[in-house]
Coordinates of C-alpha atoms and ligand atoms in Angstrom, one line a residue:
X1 CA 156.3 123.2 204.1
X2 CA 158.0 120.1 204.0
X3 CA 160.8 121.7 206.3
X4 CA 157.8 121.9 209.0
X5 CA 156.9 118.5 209.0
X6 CA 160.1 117.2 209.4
X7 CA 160.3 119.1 212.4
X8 CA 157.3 118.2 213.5
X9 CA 157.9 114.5 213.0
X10 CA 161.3 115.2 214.6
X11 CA 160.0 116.7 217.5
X12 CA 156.7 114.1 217.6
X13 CA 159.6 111.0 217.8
X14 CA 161.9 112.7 220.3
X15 CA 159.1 113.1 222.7
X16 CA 158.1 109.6 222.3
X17 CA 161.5 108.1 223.3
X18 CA 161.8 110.5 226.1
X19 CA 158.5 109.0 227.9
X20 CA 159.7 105.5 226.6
X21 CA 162.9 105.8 229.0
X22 CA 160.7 107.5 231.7
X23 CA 158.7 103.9 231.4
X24 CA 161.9 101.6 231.1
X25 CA 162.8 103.4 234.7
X26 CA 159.7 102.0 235.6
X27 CA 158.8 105.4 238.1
X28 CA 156.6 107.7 237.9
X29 CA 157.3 110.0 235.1
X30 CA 156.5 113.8 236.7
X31 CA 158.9 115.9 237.0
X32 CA 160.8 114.8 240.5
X33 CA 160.3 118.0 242.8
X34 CA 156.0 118.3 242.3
X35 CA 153.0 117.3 243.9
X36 CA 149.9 117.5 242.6
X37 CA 146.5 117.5 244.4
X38 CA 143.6 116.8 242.5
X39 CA 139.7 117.6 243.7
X40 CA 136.6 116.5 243.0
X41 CA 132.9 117.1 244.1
X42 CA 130.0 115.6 244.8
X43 CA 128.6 114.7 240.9
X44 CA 125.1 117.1 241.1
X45 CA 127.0 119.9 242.4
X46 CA 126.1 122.9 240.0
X47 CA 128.9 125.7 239.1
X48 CA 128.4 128.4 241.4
X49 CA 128.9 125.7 244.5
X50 CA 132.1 124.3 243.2
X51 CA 133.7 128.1 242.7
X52 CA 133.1 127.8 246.4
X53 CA 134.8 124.6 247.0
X54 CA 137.7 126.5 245.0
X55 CA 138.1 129.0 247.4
X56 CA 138.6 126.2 250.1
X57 CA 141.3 124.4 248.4
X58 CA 143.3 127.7 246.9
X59 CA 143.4 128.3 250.3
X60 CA 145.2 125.2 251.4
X61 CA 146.9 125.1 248.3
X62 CA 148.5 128.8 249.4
X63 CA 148.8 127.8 253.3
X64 CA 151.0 124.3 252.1
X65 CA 153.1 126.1 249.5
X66 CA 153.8 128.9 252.1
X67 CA 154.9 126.1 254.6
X68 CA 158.3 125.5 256.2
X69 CA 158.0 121.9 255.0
X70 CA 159.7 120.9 251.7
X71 CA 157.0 118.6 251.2
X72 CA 154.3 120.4 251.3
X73 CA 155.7 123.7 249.4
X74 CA 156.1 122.5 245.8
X75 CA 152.6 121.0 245.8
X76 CA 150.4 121.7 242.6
X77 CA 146.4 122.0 242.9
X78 CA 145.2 120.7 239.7
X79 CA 142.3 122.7 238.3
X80 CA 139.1 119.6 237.8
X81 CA 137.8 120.8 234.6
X82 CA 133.9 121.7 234.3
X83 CA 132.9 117.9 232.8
X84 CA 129.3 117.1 233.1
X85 CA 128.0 119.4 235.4
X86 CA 124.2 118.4 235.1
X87 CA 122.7 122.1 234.5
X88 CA 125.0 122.5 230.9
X89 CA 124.6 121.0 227.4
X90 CA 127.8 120.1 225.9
X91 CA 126.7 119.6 222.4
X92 CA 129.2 122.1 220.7
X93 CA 131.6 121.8 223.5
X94 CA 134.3 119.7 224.4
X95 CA 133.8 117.3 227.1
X96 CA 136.3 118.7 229.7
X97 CA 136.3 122.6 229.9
X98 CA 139.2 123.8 231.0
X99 CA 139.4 127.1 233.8
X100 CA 140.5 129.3 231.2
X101 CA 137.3 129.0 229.3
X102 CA 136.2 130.9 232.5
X103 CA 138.3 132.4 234.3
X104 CA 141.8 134.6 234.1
X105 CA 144.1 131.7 235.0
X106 CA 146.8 134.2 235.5
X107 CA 145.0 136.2 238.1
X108 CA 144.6 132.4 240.1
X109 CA 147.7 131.8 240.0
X110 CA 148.9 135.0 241.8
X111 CA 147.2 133.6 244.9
X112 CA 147.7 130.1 244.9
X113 CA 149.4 127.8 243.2
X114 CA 147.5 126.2 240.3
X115 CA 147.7 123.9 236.8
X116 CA 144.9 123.1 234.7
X117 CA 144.7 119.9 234.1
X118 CA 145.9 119.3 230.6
X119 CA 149.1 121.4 231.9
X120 CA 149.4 118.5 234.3
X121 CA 148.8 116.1 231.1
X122 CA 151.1 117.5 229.5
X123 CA 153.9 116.9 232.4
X124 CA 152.9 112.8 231.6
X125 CA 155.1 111.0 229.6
X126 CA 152.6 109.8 226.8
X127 CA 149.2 111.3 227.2
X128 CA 147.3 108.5 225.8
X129 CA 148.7 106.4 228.5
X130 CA 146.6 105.9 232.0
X131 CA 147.2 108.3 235.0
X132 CA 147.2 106.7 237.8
X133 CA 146.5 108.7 240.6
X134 CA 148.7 107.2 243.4
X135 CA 145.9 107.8 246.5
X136 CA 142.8 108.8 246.5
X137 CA 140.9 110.1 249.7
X138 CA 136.5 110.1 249.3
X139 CA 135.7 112.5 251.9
X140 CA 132.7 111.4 254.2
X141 CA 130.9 113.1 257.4
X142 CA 130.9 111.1 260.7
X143 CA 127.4 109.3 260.9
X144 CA 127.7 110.0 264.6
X145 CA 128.7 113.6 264.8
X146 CA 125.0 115.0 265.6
X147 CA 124.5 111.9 268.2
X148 CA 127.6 112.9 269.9
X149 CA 127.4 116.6 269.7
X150 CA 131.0 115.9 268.8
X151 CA 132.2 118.6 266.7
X152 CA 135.8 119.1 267.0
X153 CA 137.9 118.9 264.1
X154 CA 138.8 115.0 263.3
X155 CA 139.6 112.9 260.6
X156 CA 139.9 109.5 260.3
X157 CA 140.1 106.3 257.8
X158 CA 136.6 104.5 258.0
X159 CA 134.5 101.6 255.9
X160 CA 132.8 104.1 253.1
X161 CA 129.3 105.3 254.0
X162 CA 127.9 104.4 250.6
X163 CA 129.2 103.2 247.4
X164 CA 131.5 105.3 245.8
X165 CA 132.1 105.2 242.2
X166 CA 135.5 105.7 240.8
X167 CA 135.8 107.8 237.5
X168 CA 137.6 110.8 237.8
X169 CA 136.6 114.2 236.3
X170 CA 135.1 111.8 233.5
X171 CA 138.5 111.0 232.2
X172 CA 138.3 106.9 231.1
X173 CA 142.2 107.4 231.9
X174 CA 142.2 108.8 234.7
X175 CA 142.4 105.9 237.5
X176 CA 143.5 105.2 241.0
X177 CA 144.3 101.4 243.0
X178 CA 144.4 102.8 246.0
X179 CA 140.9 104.5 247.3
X180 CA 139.4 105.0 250.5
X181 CA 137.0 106.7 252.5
X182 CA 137.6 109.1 254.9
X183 CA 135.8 110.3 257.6
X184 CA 136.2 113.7 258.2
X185 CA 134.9 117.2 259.6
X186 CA 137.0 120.7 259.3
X187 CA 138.1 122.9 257.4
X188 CA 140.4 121.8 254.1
X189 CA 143.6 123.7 255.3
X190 CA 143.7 120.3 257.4
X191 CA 144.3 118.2 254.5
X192 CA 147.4 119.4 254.4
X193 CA 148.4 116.3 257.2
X194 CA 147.6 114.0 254.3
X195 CA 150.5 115.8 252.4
X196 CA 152.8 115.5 255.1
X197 CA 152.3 112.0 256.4
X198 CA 152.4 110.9 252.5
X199 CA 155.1 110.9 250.3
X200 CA 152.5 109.9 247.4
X201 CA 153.1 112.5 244.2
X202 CA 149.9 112.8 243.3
X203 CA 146.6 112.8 246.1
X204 CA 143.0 113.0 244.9
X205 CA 140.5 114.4 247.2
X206 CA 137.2 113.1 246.1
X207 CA 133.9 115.1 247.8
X208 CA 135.8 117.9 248.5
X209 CA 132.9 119.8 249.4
X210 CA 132.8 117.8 253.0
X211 CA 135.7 120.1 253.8
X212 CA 135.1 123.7 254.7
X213 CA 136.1 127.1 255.0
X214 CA 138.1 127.9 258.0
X215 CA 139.1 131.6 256.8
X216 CA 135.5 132.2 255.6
X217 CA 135.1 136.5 255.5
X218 CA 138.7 136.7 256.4
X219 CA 141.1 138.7 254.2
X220 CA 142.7 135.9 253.3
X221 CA 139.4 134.6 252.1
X222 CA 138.4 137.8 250.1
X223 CA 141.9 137.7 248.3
X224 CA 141.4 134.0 247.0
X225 CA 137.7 135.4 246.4
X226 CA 139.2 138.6 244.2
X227 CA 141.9 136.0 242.7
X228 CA 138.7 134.5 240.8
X229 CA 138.8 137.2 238.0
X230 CA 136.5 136.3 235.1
X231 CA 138.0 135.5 231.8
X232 CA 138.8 138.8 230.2
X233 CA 137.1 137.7 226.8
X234 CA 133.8 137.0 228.4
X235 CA 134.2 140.1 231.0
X236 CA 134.2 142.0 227.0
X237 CA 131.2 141.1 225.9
X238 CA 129.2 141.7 229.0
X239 CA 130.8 145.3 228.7
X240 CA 129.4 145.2 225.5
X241 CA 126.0 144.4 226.1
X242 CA 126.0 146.7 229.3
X243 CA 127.2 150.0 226.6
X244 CA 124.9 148.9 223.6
X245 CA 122.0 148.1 225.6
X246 CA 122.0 149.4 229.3
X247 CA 123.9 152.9 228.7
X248 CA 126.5 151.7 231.1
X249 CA 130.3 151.6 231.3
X250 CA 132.8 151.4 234.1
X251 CA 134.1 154.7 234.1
X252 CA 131.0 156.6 233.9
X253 CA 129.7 154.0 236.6
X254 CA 132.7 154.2 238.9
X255 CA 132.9 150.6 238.9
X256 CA 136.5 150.2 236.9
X257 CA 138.7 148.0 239.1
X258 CA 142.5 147.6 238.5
X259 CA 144.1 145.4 236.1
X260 CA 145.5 143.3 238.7
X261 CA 143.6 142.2 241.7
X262 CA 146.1 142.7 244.1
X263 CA 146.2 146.2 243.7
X264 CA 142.4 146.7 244.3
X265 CA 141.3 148.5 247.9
X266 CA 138.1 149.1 249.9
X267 CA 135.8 151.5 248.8
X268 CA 132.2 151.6 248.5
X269 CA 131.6 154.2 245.8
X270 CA 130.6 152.2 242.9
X271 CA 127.5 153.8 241.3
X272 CA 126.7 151.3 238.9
X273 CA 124.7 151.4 235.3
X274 CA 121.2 152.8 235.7
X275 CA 119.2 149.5 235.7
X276 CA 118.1 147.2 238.2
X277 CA 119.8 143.4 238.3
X278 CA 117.4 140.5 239.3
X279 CA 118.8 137.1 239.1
X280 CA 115.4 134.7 239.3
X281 CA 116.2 130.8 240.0
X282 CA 113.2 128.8 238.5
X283 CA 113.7 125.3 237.4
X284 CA 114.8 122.7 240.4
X285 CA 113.9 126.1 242.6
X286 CA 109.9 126.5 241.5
X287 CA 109.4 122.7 242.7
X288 CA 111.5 122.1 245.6
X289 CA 111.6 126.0 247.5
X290 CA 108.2 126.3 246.3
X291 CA 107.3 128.8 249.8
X292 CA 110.5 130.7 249.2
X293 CA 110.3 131.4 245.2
X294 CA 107.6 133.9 244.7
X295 CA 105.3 134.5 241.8
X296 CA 106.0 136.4 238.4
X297 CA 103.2 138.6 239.6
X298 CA 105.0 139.0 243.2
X299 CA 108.5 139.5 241.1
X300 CA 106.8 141.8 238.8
X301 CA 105.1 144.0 242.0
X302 CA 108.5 143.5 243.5
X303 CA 110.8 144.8 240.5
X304 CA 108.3 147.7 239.6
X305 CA 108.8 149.2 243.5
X306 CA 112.0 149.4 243.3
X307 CA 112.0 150.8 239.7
X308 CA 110.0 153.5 240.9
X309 CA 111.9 154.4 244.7
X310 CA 115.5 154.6 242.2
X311 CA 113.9 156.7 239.6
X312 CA 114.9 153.9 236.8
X313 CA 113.2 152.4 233.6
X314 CA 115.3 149.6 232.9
X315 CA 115.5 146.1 234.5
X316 CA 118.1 143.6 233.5
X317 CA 117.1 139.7 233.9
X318 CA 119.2 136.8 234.6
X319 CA 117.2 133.8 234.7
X320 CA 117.1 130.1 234.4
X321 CA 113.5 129.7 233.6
X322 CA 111.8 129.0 230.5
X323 CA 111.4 131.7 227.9
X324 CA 107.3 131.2 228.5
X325 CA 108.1 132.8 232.2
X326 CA 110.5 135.5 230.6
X327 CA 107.6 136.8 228.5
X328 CA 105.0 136.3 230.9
X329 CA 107.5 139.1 233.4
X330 CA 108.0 141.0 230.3
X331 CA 104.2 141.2 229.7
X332 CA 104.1 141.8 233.8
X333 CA 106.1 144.8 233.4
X334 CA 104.6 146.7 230.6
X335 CA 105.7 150.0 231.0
X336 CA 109.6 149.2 231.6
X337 CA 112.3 148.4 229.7
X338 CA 112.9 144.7 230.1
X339 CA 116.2 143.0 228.5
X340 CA 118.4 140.2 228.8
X341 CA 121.2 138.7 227.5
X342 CA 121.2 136.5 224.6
X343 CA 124.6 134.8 223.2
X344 CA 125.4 135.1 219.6
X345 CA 126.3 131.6 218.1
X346 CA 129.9 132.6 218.0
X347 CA 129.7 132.7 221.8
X348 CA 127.1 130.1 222.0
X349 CA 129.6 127.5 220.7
X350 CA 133.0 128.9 222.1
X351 CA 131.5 129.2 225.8
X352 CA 128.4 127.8 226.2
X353 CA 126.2 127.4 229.0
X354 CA 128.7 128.1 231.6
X355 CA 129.2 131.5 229.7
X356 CA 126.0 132.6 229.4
X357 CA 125.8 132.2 233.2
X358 CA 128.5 134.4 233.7
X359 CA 127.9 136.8 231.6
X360 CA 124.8 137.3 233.2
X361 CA 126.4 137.5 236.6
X362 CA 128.8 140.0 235.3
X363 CA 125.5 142.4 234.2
X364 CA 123.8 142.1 237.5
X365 CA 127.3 142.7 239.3
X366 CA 127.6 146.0 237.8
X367 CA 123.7 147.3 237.8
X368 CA 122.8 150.1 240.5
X369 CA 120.9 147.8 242.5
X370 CA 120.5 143.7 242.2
X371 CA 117.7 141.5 243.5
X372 CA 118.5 138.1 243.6
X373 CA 117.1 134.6 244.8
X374 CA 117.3 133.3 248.3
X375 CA 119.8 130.7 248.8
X376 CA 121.1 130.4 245.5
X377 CA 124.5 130.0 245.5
X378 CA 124.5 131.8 241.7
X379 CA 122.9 135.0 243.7
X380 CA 125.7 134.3 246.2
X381 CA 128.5 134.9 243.6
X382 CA 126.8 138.1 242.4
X383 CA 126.7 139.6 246.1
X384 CA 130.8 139.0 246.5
X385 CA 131.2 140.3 242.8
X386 CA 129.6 143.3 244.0
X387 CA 131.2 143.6 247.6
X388 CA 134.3 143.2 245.3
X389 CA 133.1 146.3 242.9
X390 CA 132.3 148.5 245.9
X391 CA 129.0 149.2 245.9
X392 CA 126.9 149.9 249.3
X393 CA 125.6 146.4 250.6
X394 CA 122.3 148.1 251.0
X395 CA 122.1 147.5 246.7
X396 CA 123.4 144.4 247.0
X397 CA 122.1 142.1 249.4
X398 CA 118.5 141.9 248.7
X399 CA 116.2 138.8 247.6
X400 CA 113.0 138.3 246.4
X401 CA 109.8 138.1 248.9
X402 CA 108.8 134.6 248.8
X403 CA 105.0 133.4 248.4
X404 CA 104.7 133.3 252.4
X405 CA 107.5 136.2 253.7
X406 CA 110.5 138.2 252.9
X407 CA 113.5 136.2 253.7
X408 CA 116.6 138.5 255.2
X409 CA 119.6 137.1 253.1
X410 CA 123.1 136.9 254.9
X411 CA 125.0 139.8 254.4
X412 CA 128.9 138.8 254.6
X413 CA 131.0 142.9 253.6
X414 CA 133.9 142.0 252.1
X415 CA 137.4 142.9 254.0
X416 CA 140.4 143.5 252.8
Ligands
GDP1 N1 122.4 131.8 232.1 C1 121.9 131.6 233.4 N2 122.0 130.4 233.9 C2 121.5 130.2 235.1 C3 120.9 131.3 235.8 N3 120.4 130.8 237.0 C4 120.8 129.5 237.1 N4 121.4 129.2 235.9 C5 122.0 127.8 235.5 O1 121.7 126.9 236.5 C6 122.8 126.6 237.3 C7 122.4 126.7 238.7 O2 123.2 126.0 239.5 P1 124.2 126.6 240.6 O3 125.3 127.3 239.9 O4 124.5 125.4 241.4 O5 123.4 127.7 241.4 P2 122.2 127.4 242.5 O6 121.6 126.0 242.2 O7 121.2 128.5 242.2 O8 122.7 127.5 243.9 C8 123.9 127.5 236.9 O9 125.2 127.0 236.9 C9 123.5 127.9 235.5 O10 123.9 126.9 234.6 C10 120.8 132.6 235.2 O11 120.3 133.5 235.7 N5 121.3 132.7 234.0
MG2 MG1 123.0 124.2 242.7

């Protein structure tokens, strides 16, 4: 015992006079060849948004390290950890959730070139020190761009819109002295001139979201999509639920997928488990798309017609809304079997709210046929799950009526 630590105390000392000579240089610490770009978005983004914004930067975090120019290829996206997204309670949590709370990190990194943060903590020389990011970019739109029906892609330093305020990924340590706004419309790859006409180690791009796609529905797209593998934990106990409760598995589905993304191909065979998926957005949805979010009775009338057409019993729910609404569709749909998911405390406390949502996107992704919300980006994520899966798009891409018509969501097929 004692042996341990000494070694520990050993170790704990030696680090601390490494970082004090990485001081007494007086530099910047990180190891010489990396760059690191950081990202943040727009504070009341919600999850299934900035998973989109993710796509945008793997994808010119892949295009710069796949560059001829050395200063560009050994650049390092740093992973913003999930910190006060408004939708989640963090009472059991910690404050800043790392990726791998959600996703396979490992799988990520086979398409672009990633850290989480602490990783990049962890390359500081004391971690109870400040980071000081050495330039910080808040990303703007033109104020003139619909006056001048100028749309070309530009970007250019300008006096900030608004008032922006400067604490990053609520870290109190986390700081910059040199911020400023940026004007800008295109897609993210065209950062990357930031990169080269900087020699700055590490570049924070705040309201990333302004930037957008260029490769949207492209392969390249749809592998930085299929890169975004679910942690393999949480991917578990959905499988669970879906063989205790919904009589449904992968291989007697034909929705198995490869261990490894990259080996997955087309195919639209998937059968899925014999229930129907709905994914209904209340909350923020019931007050401000009150034409476009329908009724329990309408969802009911909707659910029960489909039910019926697919010769099924069983609907699965994925839901935001209050457990009063859940009973009231429960009561709605006497008759049927009507479930959905409720965490245990284990997976409560270890995941929390941002678990629970994805578990429930993982059940509807794999049911025979999904219904989701218009416009909600968490309906969004279920569709590409799906295209990724390989079922038919006509199961897929379908919302609910609204109180005043049937919207026609977008249908984007994955390609490969
Ligand atoms: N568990 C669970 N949470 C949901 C569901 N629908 C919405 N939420 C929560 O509400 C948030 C909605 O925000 P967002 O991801 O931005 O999707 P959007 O607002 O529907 O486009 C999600 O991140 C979840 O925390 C659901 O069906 N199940
Ligand atoms: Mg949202």
């Amino acid at each position: 015992m004692n042996k341990i630590l000494l070694t520990i105390l050993f170790v704990l000392i030696y680090f601390c006079d490494a970082s004090d000579v990485c001081y007494q240089k007086g530099g910047n610490c990180l190891d010489d060849n990396k760059r690191y770009l950081f990202y943040e978005v727009n504070r009341p983004e919600g999850f299934n948004l900035r998973r989109d914004v993710y796509l945008r930067f793997a994808m010119l975090a892949r295009k710069m390290k796949e560059s001829n120019d050395e200063k560009l290829n050994n650049i390092q996206l740093v992973l913003p950890p999930w910190s006060n997204l408004v939708h989640w309670k963090y009472t059991d949590k910690p404050e800043h959730i790392p990726w791998g709370y959600y996703f396979d990190v490992d799988s990520l990194k086979k398409f672009a070139p990633v850290v989480e943060m602490y990783e990049f903590f962890a390359n500081y020389p004391n971690k109870y020190s400040k980071v000081e990011i050495e330039e910080v970019y808040t990303l703007q739109h033109f104020e003139d761009m619909f006056e001048t029906g100028n749309f070309q892609d530009k970007m250019q330093l300008d006096n900030c819109n608004k008032d922006y305020h400067y604490s990053y990924f609520s870290y109190k340590n986390v700081t910059s002295k040199n911020t400023r706004c940026l004007s800008y419309h295109g897609p993210a790859t065209k950062l990357s001139e930031i990169f080269s006409n900087s020699s700055a180690k590490t570049i924070l791009i705040d309201h990333a979201e302004v930037a957008l796609h260029d490769y949207f529905g492209s392969p390249l797209y749809w592998q930085a999509r299929r890169s975004m593998r679910f942690n393999k934990d949480l991917k578990s106990i959905a499988d669970e639920f879906r063989r205790k409760f919904l009589h449904s598995s992968d291989d007697k589905d034909g929705t198995r997928l490869p261990d490894d993304w990259t080996d997955e191909t087309a195919k639209r065979s998937a059968v899925g488990g014999p229930y129907v998926g709905i994914h209904l957005r209340r909350k923020d949805f019931v007050r401000n798309r009150a034409e476009e979010v329908p009724t329990l009775m309408s969802v009911s009338e909707q659910v029960k017609t489909v039910l019926l057409q697919l010769n099924l019993n069983t609907v699965f729910v994925a839901t935001d809304g209050t457990n009063e609404e859940y009973k009231t569709l429960v009561n709605l749909l006497d008759g049927f079997e009507v479930l959905r998911y409720t965490p245990d405390s284990n997976t409560k406390e270890k995941y929390g709210d941002g678990g629970v949502a994805i578990i429930d996107q993982i059940i509807c992704s794999y049911a025979r046929y999904f219904i989701g919300t218009y416009e909600s980006t968490f309906t969004f994520r279920i569709q590409e799950e799906r295209e990724i899966i390989g079922f038919k798009t006509e199961t897929t891409f379908n919302v609910f009526c609204g109180r005043k018509d049937c919207p026609k969501p977008s249908v984007w097929e994955i390609v490969y």
